Amino acid sequence: MTEPAIQIRDLRVTFGGVVRAVDGVDLTLHQGEVVALIGESGSGKSVTLRSLMRLHPPRRSRVEGSITVAGRDVLAMSERQLADYRGATVSMIFQEPLLALDPVYTVGEQIAEVIRRHEKASRAEARARALELFQKVRIPSPERRLDAYPHEMSGGMRQRAMIALALACRPKVLLADEPTTALDATVQIQILLLLRELQREFGLSIVFVTHDLGAAVEVADRIAVMYAGRIVEEGSARDLIRDPRHPYTIGLLKSRAEGALAKGSRLDAIPGSPPDLAHLPPGCPFAPRCPLAIEPCRADRPPPIPIGPGHAARCIRTDVSPGLLARHPEPAPA
Amino acid sequence: MLAYLARRVAYTVPILFGVALVCFALVHIAPGDPLVSVLPPDASADLQAMLRTLYGFDRSYPEQFGRWLWRAAHGDLGTSIATGRPVTDEVFKAVGYTLRLSILATLIGFFFGSLFGFVAGYYRDSLVDKAASALSVLGVSVPHYWLGMVLVIVFAAILGWLPPTGAGSGNEGFFGSLRFMILPAVTMSVIPMGIVARTVRALVADILAQEFVIGLRAKGLTDWGVFRHVVKNAAPTALAVMGLQLGYLLGGSILIETVFSWPGTGFLLNAAIFQRDLPLLQGTILVLALFFVILNLLVDVVQTALDPRIQRS
């Protein structure tokens, strides 16, 4: 078997010395695999993603553990090596391309810039490459759009341009930070399909961060659910949807407002709110909100419990948790 | 772009009319008789009446204003009561001196102001930032006539490197007359330097906090590459501030021009006010306002050219 595209071991990210945003994450991503990191705001999914490029401000953050991407130790890189690695081996697309693109340069200039940064290319060559990329991401009248400023494009168009920029230097790994969250529902699907298509064509490995379970199922081979800085359940997309075992995953699945939800029926929400990352409880961080929590849950952090091949959950009650899924919400009183 | 320009130029016409009206009104509301300075204390009533008619002060205000405006539009700002010379000549000579001085002062101030501002914005809350911020506060708050006098004492009186006052006779050549400008220009530059430094610091800090800077780093840009983007983002606002500062300095700092006996507009305004020389006062204010409006126009045009987000239509 070839070496994994990404290997994260016991990643811990601390901000300001107290906020443990990521608290022991292990994740392996094989070449050409798409993994979705899902979780609510503050669960550490974006922090994990940005650690893969070491994008956290060095003065205010501490990153521990080990991160290996395409065989290279990311945490040991010098500033210069890091700059050469970013954008070439790994690149990123952001949630809101309007904010993530420089407003005073045209998108064409910004794509040409990354090409010229990492490869020997003349201005004309870089522009020709940018044009090709625009055709690849199916931007209509690409020639003209190259000279547009980010604010002159629509949201979906901007995200396509952002994808073109990210793929400009043919990276091995693409990091997508909620790439569809800021888009209209119809545009979301188009972008997801485009990502999936480009992933197959380029053989990309993708880490896809989202809080949208539907989007995760659409593109991901595997899903890792994060809560309070840890991966609480990980498995193939199919396993996670059909046989979720962590009460939090089950809660997420049940709290989705799907089209099938009949009018008047109840939408289950997870009670309570996520823990303060500066004062984590000693046991399972989900225990205060968990309907199945028992005394041992509050004492020690649960280790990953294997459920099936490639499927594990950090929960000591996986034997009874499927019962949560079966329990249907009572219909609302008429 | 051309249509935009034409529209902006058209906007300046009502502004200039308003400025002319206000400055005419202010000058006439102020107490005191403009003829006092030219009349002997024992002048007869006949002589007073004759001069009054001659200068047109006997007519109604709207009529005086109309005549003055009509002539001003043709480049004639009247005659100075105190000196008897055409106001246009006096004003433009003074504006020439002040323009030279304020452009040099603005360039010095802009250069050091942006330098301090960038350093402070990049290393926010560090020692360098605090030093640069302290320096810019000092620049804004130190009394300029005092600074001017200290500079004269040090560089002219003690060291003898530079002439203490005056603008030279005009026969010194470029570098010779530059020597006269250095002390007043440096004194004057302290004002825009402080303001530019604080603006640029805030701008840079704001730009660096934006998401796209992370985007640039994610592309693999080095510090230098990111710096180029920061400069281009900060440039429109920084240049606008610089243009406005130049406008303020053009008004001429009465204190600085007095300390250095610099024959600029501040000097001229000072004289016109004390001598109740109404035509000179009106003319000077109008010309300065004209410069200010033109500068603002230039700033807007440059800003529009630099910042694609400002709509050109």
XYZ file of C-alpha atoms in Angstrom:
647
model
C 0.000 0.000 0.000
C 1.284 3.486 -0.807
C 1.972 5.954 1.945
C -1.051 7.918 3.147
C -1.627 11.426 1.802
C -2.195 12.782 5.277
C -1.342 11.290 8.609
C -2.255 13.195 11.747
C -1.182 11.763 15.107
C -2.378 13.124 18.424
C -2.794 16.664 17.145
C -3.295 19.232 19.887
C -3.835 22.916 19.165
C -4.005 25.386 22.009
C -4.795 29.088 21.684
C -3.624 31.581 24.252
C -2.387 28.737 26.452
C -5.864 27.768 27.685
C -8.304 27.131 24.841
C -7.847 23.549 23.715
C -9.404 23.864 20.271
C -8.068 20.514 19.084
C -7.448 17.916 21.728
C -5.878 14.764 20.383
C -6.976 14.188 16.809
C -5.809 11.168 14.821
C -6.704 11.033 11.178
C -5.345 9.167 8.194
C -6.233 10.027 4.649
C -5.250 7.786 1.765
C -4.360 9.076 -1.649
C -7.418 9.930 -3.663
C -9.672 9.688 -0.644
C -12.225 12.269 0.433
C -12.806 12.672 4.136
C -15.410 14.998 5.587
C -14.870 16.523 9.002
C -18.214 17.467 10.420
C -19.253 19.099 13.623
C -20.794 22.285 14.931
C -19.017 25.626 15.278
C -16.131 25.433 17.698
C -15.731 21.662 17.418
C -12.197 22.082 16.086
C -12.772 21.015 12.504
C -11.499 24.200 10.860
C -8.640 24.440 13.339
C -7.596 20.895 12.414
C -7.790 21.803 8.744
C -5.714 24.945 9.104
C -3.109 23.066 11.133
C -2.410 20.995 8.028
C -0.995 24.171 6.476
C 0.195 25.666 9.752
C -1.928 28.734 9.132
C -2.444 29.560 12.804
C -0.688 32.692 14.098
C 2.530 31.294 15.622
C 2.599 33.825 18.436
C -0.796 32.961 19.855
C -1.108 29.249 19.166
C 0.673 26.029 20.058
C 0.487 23.019 17.747
C 1.655 19.644 19.078
C 1.586 16.091 17.803
C 2.617 15.108 14.323
C 1.322 15.975 10.883
C 2.702 14.239 7.836
C 1.465 15.297 4.425
C 2.733 13.533 1.296
C 5.556 12.085 3.366
C 6.722 15.409 4.770
C 6.695 16.456 8.405
C 4.694 19.694 8.358
C 5.469 20.784 11.911
C 9.232 20.532 11.294
C 9.263 22.735 8.194
C 11.112 26.054 8.130
C 9.221 29.211 7.113
C 10.690 28.960 3.634
C 9.845 25.267 3.215
C 6.379 25.978 4.501
C 5.836 28.709 1.909
C 6.998 26.370 -0.861
C 4.684 23.636 0.418
C 1.582 25.798 0.732
C -0.257 26.192 -2.526
C 1.917 23.620 -4.310
C 1.528 20.351 -2.371
C -1.547 21.379 -0.420
C -3.999 24.128 -1.176
C -7.142 25.412 0.402
C -10.531 26.715 -0.582
C -12.382 28.921 1.840
C -15.912 29.347 3.046
C -16.391 32.861 1.697
C -14.315 33.512 -1.414
C -15.280 37.186 -1.361
C -13.291 37.526 1.861
C -10.573 35.051 0.939
C -9.603 36.746 -2.327
C -7.735 40.029 -2.416
C -10.315 42.674 -3.389
C -7.929 44.907 -5.354
C -6.452 42.311 -7.713
C -8.360 40.639 -10.537
C -8.974 36.919 -10.051
C -6.810 36.249 -13.127
C -3.896 38.092 -11.521
C -4.378 36.137 -8.316
C -4.283 32.790 -10.105
C -1.278 33.829 -12.194
C 0.432 34.902 -8.999
C 0.270 31.473 -7.393
C 1.510 29.817 -10.597
C 4.433 32.206 -10.870
C 5.165 31.775 -7.183
C 5.696 28.036 -7.455
C 6.738 27.486 -11.040
C 8.860 29.150 -13.644
C 6.299 30.708 -15.924
C 6.080 33.938 -17.854
C 3.170 36.291 -17.363
C 1.587 35.104 -20.596
C 2.034 31.421 -19.732
C 0.544 31.950 -16.287
C -2.428 33.717 -17.806
C -2.943 30.954 -20.340
C -2.886 28.417 -17.515
C -5.393 30.501 -15.549
C -7.666 30.539 -18.573
C -7.439 26.754 -18.876
C -8.329 26.414 -15.200
C -11.321 28.689 -15.648
C -12.535 26.457 -18.461
C -11.937 23.416 -16.287
C -14.120 24.790 -13.482
C -16.665 25.807 -16.149
C -16.775 29.538 -15.716
C -18.723 31.027 -18.635
C -16.848 33.500 -20.870
C -13.639 32.701 -18.994
C -11.472 35.122 -20.974
C -13.491 38.074 -19.718
C -13.862 36.744 -16.166
C -10.099 36.595 -15.716
C -10.089 40.384 -15.653
C -12.942 40.633 -13.177
C -12.444 41.639 -9.580
C -13.856 39.302 -6.925
C -16.724 41.667 -6.082
C -17.827 41.672 -9.721
C -18.632 37.944 -9.687
C -21.520 35.992 -8.226
C -21.016 33.755 -5.199
C -20.960 30.514 -7.152
C -18.646 31.992 -9.775
C -16.280 33.207 -7.082
C -16.152 29.779 -5.497
C -15.349 28.282 -8.908
C -12.556 30.836 -9.287
C -11.330 29.924 -5.807
C -11.266 26.249 -6.806
C -9.368 27.146 -9.979
C -6.853 29.035 -7.862
C -6.472 26.131 -5.448
C -5.857 23.657 -8.279
C -3.489 25.947 -10.196
C -0.305 24.165 -9.114
C -1.782 20.659 -9.221
C -1.661 19.966 -5.477
C -1.890 16.458 -4.057
C -4.162 17.475 -1.244
C -7.055 19.918 -1.239
C -8.400 21.347 1.982
C -11.948 22.645 1.725
C -13.167 24.801 4.590
C -16.973 24.827 4.369
C -16.799 25.591 0.640
C -20.551 25.540 0.121
C -21.851 27.090 3.330
C -22.086 30.615 1.943
C -23.796 29.565 -1.276
C -27.392 29.166 -2.433
C -28.757 25.644 -2.215
C -28.780 25.083 -5.985
C -25.259 26.427 -6.359
C -24.097 24.231 -3.481
C -24.948 21.084 -5.415
C -23.124 22.339 -8.513
C -19.998 23.105 -6.522
C -20.099 19.734 -4.761
C -20.468 17.903 -8.066
C -17.622 19.949 -9.539
C -15.378 19.124 -6.591
C -16.172 15.441 -6.869
C -15.465 15.488 -10.609
C -12.166 17.355 -10.246
C -11.182 15.072 -7.392
C -11.513 12.031 -9.677
C -9.736 13.732 -12.563
C -6.766 14.966 -10.544
C -6.677 12.038 -8.086
C -6.903 14.543 -5.273
C -7.121 13.739 -1.607
C -9.639 16.082 -0.027
C -10.352 17.027 3.539
C -13.767 18.576 3.468
C -14.894 20.529 6.500
C -18.599 21.143 6.831
C -21.423 21.219 9.308
C -23.795 20.044 6.608
C -24.246 16.280 6.836
C -25.952 16.226 3.446
C -22.964 17.842 1.748
C -20.628 15.429 3.539
C -22.546 12.386 2.287
C -22.549 13.831 -1.218
C -18.767 14.014 -1.616
C -17.048 12.051 1.130
C -15.813 8.444 1.200
C -15.365 8.661 4.922
C -16.798 10.925 7.584
C -15.210 11.959 10.860
C -17.479 13.633 13.390
C -15.798 16.126 15.677
C -16.913 17.310 19.067
C -14.988 19.528 21.509
C -11.710 19.129 19.671
C -11.806 15.357 19.176
C -13.024 12.944 16.574
C -15.875 11.178 18.358
C -16.864 8.882 15.522
C -15.259 7.923 12.276
C -16.313 5.575 9.545
C -17.327 5.201 5.936
C -20.033 7.603 4.867
C -22.449 4.697 4.495
C -21.707 3.238 7.951
C -22.070 6.573 9.622
C -25.446 7.294 8.115
C -26.844 3.769 8.442
C -25.321 2.726 11.717
C -24.223 5.743 13.762
C -23.099 4.773 17.247
C -21.991 7.895 19.039
C -24.944 9.661 20.692
C -23.664 12.939 19.251
C -23.653 11.602 15.690
C -27.135 10.256 16.258
C -28.200 13.648 17.597
C -26.781 15.339 14.502
C -28.622 12.956 12.198
C -31.889 13.454 14.013
C -31.596 17.220 14.154
C -31.495 17.605 10.398
C -34.441 19.435 8.925
C -34.901 17.227 5.901
C -37.570 17.573 3.264
C -39.229 14.445 4.624
C -40.026 16.218 7.851
C -43.777 16.454 7.917
C -45.347 19.730 8.875
C -46.204 19.765 12.536
C -43.822 16.950 13.416
C -41.073 17.671 15.847
C -37.482 18.539 14.941
C -35.158 16.982 17.482
C -32.407 19.248 18.706
C -29.484 18.274 20.892
C -30.143 19.841 24.296
C -27.560 22.074 25.911
C -24.565 23.707 24.288
C -20.974 22.654 23.519
C -18.528 22.818 26.427
C -16.180 25.705 27.088
C -12.917 24.653 25.462
C -10.942 26.430 28.165
C -12.559 24.293 30.915
C -13.195 20.825 29.523
C -14.796 18.283 31.870
C -12.589 15.337 32.886
C -14.754 12.676 31.264
C -16.490 12.504 27.908
C -17.087 16.107 26.820
C -20.505 15.163 25.451
C -21.681 13.542 28.698
C -23.510 16.648 30.025
C -25.751 16.612 26.939
C -25.973 12.879 26.445
C -29.188 10.966 27.243
C -27.196 7.775 27.813
C -24.509 9.196 30.107
C -23.671 7.060 33.117
C -21.152 7.579 35.914
C -18.065 6.120 34.103
C -18.726 8.534 31.201
C -18.019 11.465 33.489
C -14.883 9.922 34.998
C -12.638 9.165 32.033
C -12.393 10.122 28.417
C -13.628 7.184 26.379
C -11.122 5.599 23.979
C -12.135 4.808 20.393
C -14.277 1.675 20.456
C -14.086 -0.331 17.223
C -17.481 -1.081 15.740
C -16.679 -2.485 12.332
C -13.857 -2.276 9.798
C -12.782 1.374 9.703
C -15.638 2.377 11.981
C -15.019 3.496 15.555
C -16.690 5.705 18.139
C -15.358 7.279 21.309
C -18.230 6.094 23.422
C -18.537 3.346 26.029
C -22.243 2.892 25.430
C -22.193 1.943 21.745
C -24.027 -1.257 22.686
C -27.187 0.647 23.623
C -26.820 3.822 21.526
C -28.573 2.483 18.384
C -31.725 2.531 20.507
C -31.588 6.344 20.403
C -32.005 6.310 16.661
C -35.015 4.003 16.799
C -36.845 6.110 19.316
C -39.017 8.244 17.145
C -39.974 11.695 18.256
C -43.500 11.950 19.501
C -45.784 13.928 17.247
C -46.433 17.433 18.425
C -49.769 17.912 20.159
C -52.339 19.138 17.705
C -13.761 57.127 -16.738
C -14.073 60.254 -18.909
C -17.723 60.708 -18.044
C -16.870 60.214 -14.387
C -14.202 62.899 -14.629
C -16.518 65.349 -16.364
C -19.159 64.804 -13.700
C -16.677 65.322 -10.897
C -15.440 68.540 -12.487
C -19.008 69.758 -12.855
C -19.593 69.108 -9.144
C -16.837 71.563 -8.260
C -18.713 74.529 -9.764
C -21.447 74.781 -7.109
C -18.864 74.030 -4.419
C -16.720 76.930 -5.573
C -19.738 79.224 -5.736
C -20.624 78.301 -2.170
C -17.081 78.862 -1.000
C -16.996 82.280 -2.672
C -20.292 83.255 -1.048
C -19.223 82.131 2.408
C -15.862 83.828 2.252
C -17.434 87.074 0.964
C -20.000 86.984 3.750
C -17.483 86.188 6.495
C -15.199 88.986 5.486
C -18.053 91.514 5.516
C -19.613 90.290 8.736
C -16.314 90.797 10.572
C -16.164 94.190 12.325
C -13.880 97.016 11.227
C -13.636 99.424 8.309
C -11.400 98.341 5.437
C -10.530 101.956 4.609
C -8.957 102.675 7.985
C -5.572 101.368 6.882
C -5.278 103.635 3.827
C -6.895 106.777 5.220
C -5.036 109.276 7.330
C -6.646 109.544 10.795
C -7.860 113.074 10.056
C -9.346 112.347 6.624
C -12.352 114.435 5.655
C -15.767 112.913 5.181
C -15.572 113.806 1.458
C -12.346 111.852 0.989
C -13.799 108.882 2.868
C -16.918 108.894 0.685
C -14.835 109.199 -2.492
C -12.620 106.245 -1.616
C -15.634 104.231 -0.570
C -17.178 104.788 -3.999
C -13.886 104.068 -5.710
C -13.527 100.667 -4.003
C -17.212 99.955 -4.478
C -17.940 99.604 -0.765
C -20.946 101.937 -1.093
C -22.936 99.480 -3.165
C -25.273 96.850 -1.780
C -23.736 93.526 -0.697
C -25.338 91.429 -3.452
C -24.073 93.906 -6.024
C -20.586 93.926 -4.540
C -20.593 90.146 -4.468
C -21.816 89.865 -8.035
C -19.218 92.280 -9.377
C -16.438 90.605 -7.402
C -17.468 87.130 -8.552
C -17.743 88.237 -12.185
C -14.268 89.718 -12.137
C -12.852 86.740 -10.217
C -14.190 84.423 -12.897
C -12.098 86.417 -15.357
C -8.968 86.149 -13.266
C -9.165 89.582 -11.664
C -9.385 89.527 -7.891
C -9.191 93.290 -7.508
C -6.514 95.468 -6.002
C -5.020 95.219 -2.570
C -6.035 98.192 -0.485
C -2.820 98.160 1.518
C -0.282 97.801 -1.270
C -2.201 98.881 -4.351
C -0.951 95.875 -6.294
C -3.288 93.365 -8.030
C -4.470 90.709 -5.587
C -3.972 87.986 -8.219
C -0.238 88.681 -8.377
C 0.155 88.779 -4.617
C -1.801 85.600 -4.071
C -0.135 83.534 -6.751
C 3.317 84.572 -5.641
C 2.496 83.493 -2.094
C 0.783 80.303 -3.279
C 3.931 79.422 -5.230
C 6.028 79.655 -2.076
C 3.541 77.773 0.060
C 3.019 75.103 -2.599
C 6.742 74.363 -2.728
C 6.978 74.178 1.017
C 3.871 72.089 1.578
C 4.650 69.607 -1.190
C 8.091 69.009 0.275
C 6.617 68.783 3.776
C 3.929 66.347 2.609
C 6.470 64.143 0.841
C 8.673 64.012 3.924
C 5.668 63.459 6.165
C 4.169 60.806 3.897
C 7.419 58.894 3.576
C 8.165 58.714 7.288
C 4.505 58.486 8.250
C 3.922 55.420 6.058
C 7.188 53.895 7.208
C 6.235 54.218 10.875
C 2.647 53.247 10.144
C 3.617 50.062 8.293
C 6.106 49.002 10.940
C 3.625 49.723 13.736
C 0.781 47.953 11.925
C 2.885 44.897 11.145
C 4.317 44.544 14.632
C 1.198 45.597 16.468
C 1.474 45.895 20.261
C 5.217 45.353 20.089
C 7.824 47.793 21.348
C 8.362 49.142 17.821
C 4.642 49.820 17.551
C 4.575 51.705 20.831
C 7.622 53.759 19.860
C 6.145 54.622 16.456
C 2.765 55.468 17.976
C 4.379 57.666 20.620
C 6.330 59.444 17.916
C 3.194 60.102 15.876
C 1.278 61.410 18.892
C 4.238 63.654 19.591
C 4.135 64.813 15.970
C 0.468 65.748 16.157
C 0.672 67.427 19.540
C 4.009 69.230 19.686
C 3.643 73.020 19.095
C 5.090 73.606 15.671
C 6.369 77.107 16.205
C 8.291 75.740 19.201
C 9.725 72.872 17.156
C 10.596 75.388 14.438
C 12.450 77.588 16.877
C 14.332 74.638 18.363
C 15.362 73.507 14.872
C 16.519 77.031 14.035
C 18.558 77.197 17.245
C 20.179 73.810 16.639
C 20.750 73.752 12.881
C 21.134 77.450 12.114
C 22.417 79.139 15.242
C 24.587 76.425 16.825
C 25.612 74.206 13.915
C 25.305 76.836 11.224
C 24.388 74.266 8.578
C 21.238 75.898 7.253
C 19.886 79.444 6.891
C 17.552 80.309 9.793
C 14.803 82.200 7.958
C 13.581 83.562 4.652
C 13.120 82.008 1.240
C 16.357 83.273 -0.302
C 16.721 85.873 -3.002
C 15.780 83.479 -5.797
C 19.281 83.440 -7.323
C 20.656 80.465 -5.386
C 19.697 77.813 -7.903
C 17.743 74.675 -7.059
C 19.922 73.351 -4.256
C 20.553 76.796 -2.862
C 16.858 77.496 -2.412
C 16.282 73.952 -1.179
C 18.552 74.797 1.754
C 16.117 77.513 2.781
C 13.202 75.089 2.598
C 14.610 72.274 4.696
C 13.951 73.642 8.187
C 10.407 74.954 7.598
C 9.491 71.857 5.562
C 10.712 69.479 8.245
C 8.830 71.459 10.886
C 5.691 71.404 8.780
C 6.024 67.690 7.880
C 5.542 66.682 11.488
C 1.766 67.253 11.198
C 1.034 65.001 8.198
C 3.608 62.507 9.420
C 1.706 61.887 12.633
C -1.649 61.650 10.889
C -0.402 59.459 8.036
C 1.377 57.174 10.514
C -1.776 56.649 12.547
C -3.946 56.127 9.476
C -1.535 53.670 7.889
C -1.127 51.770 11.150
C -4.885 51.339 11.467
C -5.178 50.409 7.770
C -2.403 47.823 7.895
C -3.713 46.295 11.111
C -7.176 46.096 9.551
C -5.919 44.570 6.302
C -3.747 42.012 8.098
C -6.757 40.886 10.127
C -8.708 40.106 6.965
C -9.300 36.583 5.763
C -7.627 37.096 2.404
C -4.248 37.454 4.110
C -4.641 33.848 5.279
C -5.646 33.088 1.700
C -2.409 34.644 0.465
C -0.365 32.640 2.954
C -2.246 29.507 1.894
C -1.066 30.202 -1.661
C 2.503 30.021 -0.421
C 3.316 33.712 -0.547
C 6.231 34.820 1.592
C 6.160 37.877 3.877
C 7.353 40.017 1.000
C 4.599 38.710 -1.291
C 1.953 39.440 1.341
C 3.458 42.896 1.926
C 2.875 43.811 -1.740
C -0.806 42.995 -1.357
C -1.051 45.007 1.849
C 0.506 48.030 0.133
C -1.898 47.881 -2.770
C -4.846 47.577 -0.405
C -3.684 50.435 1.789
C -2.621 52.763 -1.033
C -5.987 54.337 -1.991
C -6.827 55.456 1.529
C -3.276 56.444 2.420
C -2.981 58.586 -0.717
C -6.340 60.201 -0.004
C -5.176 61.160 3.463
C -1.959 62.509 1.993
C -3.880 64.630 -0.527
C -6.076 66.108 2.172
C -3.061 66.863 4.338
C -1.456 68.668 1.424
C -4.667 70.674 1.152
C -4.504 71.700 4.791
C -0.842 72.644 4.540
C -1.602 74.732 1.456
C -3.628 77.028 3.666
C -0.194 77.840 4.952
C 0.662 77.533 8.572
C 0.631 81.096 9.830
C 2.797 80.157 12.793
C 5.439 78.293 10.815
C 5.598 80.895 8.060
C 5.952 83.593 10.699
C 8.715 81.772 12.569
C 10.639 81.240 9.337
C 9.591 84.521 7.631
C 8.412 82.419 4.714
C 6.505 84.615 2.226
C 3.641 82.167 1.718
C -0.126 82.281 1.986
C -0.149 82.061 5.765
C 2.044 85.124 5.886
C -0.178 86.898 3.372
C -3.431 86.014 5.149
C -1.965 87.217 8.395
C -1.125 90.585 6.869
C -4.491 90.872 5.093
C -6.439 90.193 8.293
C -4.535 92.713 10.373
C -4.784 95.412 7.719
C -8.454 94.720 6.992
C -7.409 94.339 3.353
C -10.723 92.880 2.159
C -9.927 92.231 -1.525
C -6.665 90.525 -0.588
C -8.355 88.442 2.111
C -11.212 87.364 -0.151
C -8.875 86.624 -3.023
C -6.481 84.567 -0.948
C -9.239 82.503 0.625
C -10.875 81.908 -2.751
C -7.651 80.780 -4.403
C -6.848 78.479 -1.495
C -10.341 77.016 -1.624
C -9.887 76.487 -5.345
C -6.678 74.566 -4.704
C -8.355 72.522 -2.005
C -11.236 71.587 -4.301
C -8.865 70.667 -7.129
C -6.800 68.554 -4.741
C -9.874 66.745 -3.519
C -10.841 66.079 -7.099
C -7.380 64.694 -7.832
C -7.505 62.518 -4.726
C -10.879 61.112 -5.752
C -9.720 60.391 -9.273
C -6.538 58.699 -8.087
C -8.466 56.693 -5.521
C -10.965 55.562 -8.124
C -8.163 54.542 -10.427
C -6.486 52.525 -7.669
C -9.457 50.898 -5.995
C -11.556 48.709 -8.286
C -14.362 48.527 -5.733
C -15.312 52.169 -6.233
C -17.901 52.242 -8.981
C -16.793 54.167 -12.003
C -20.161 54.511 -13.597
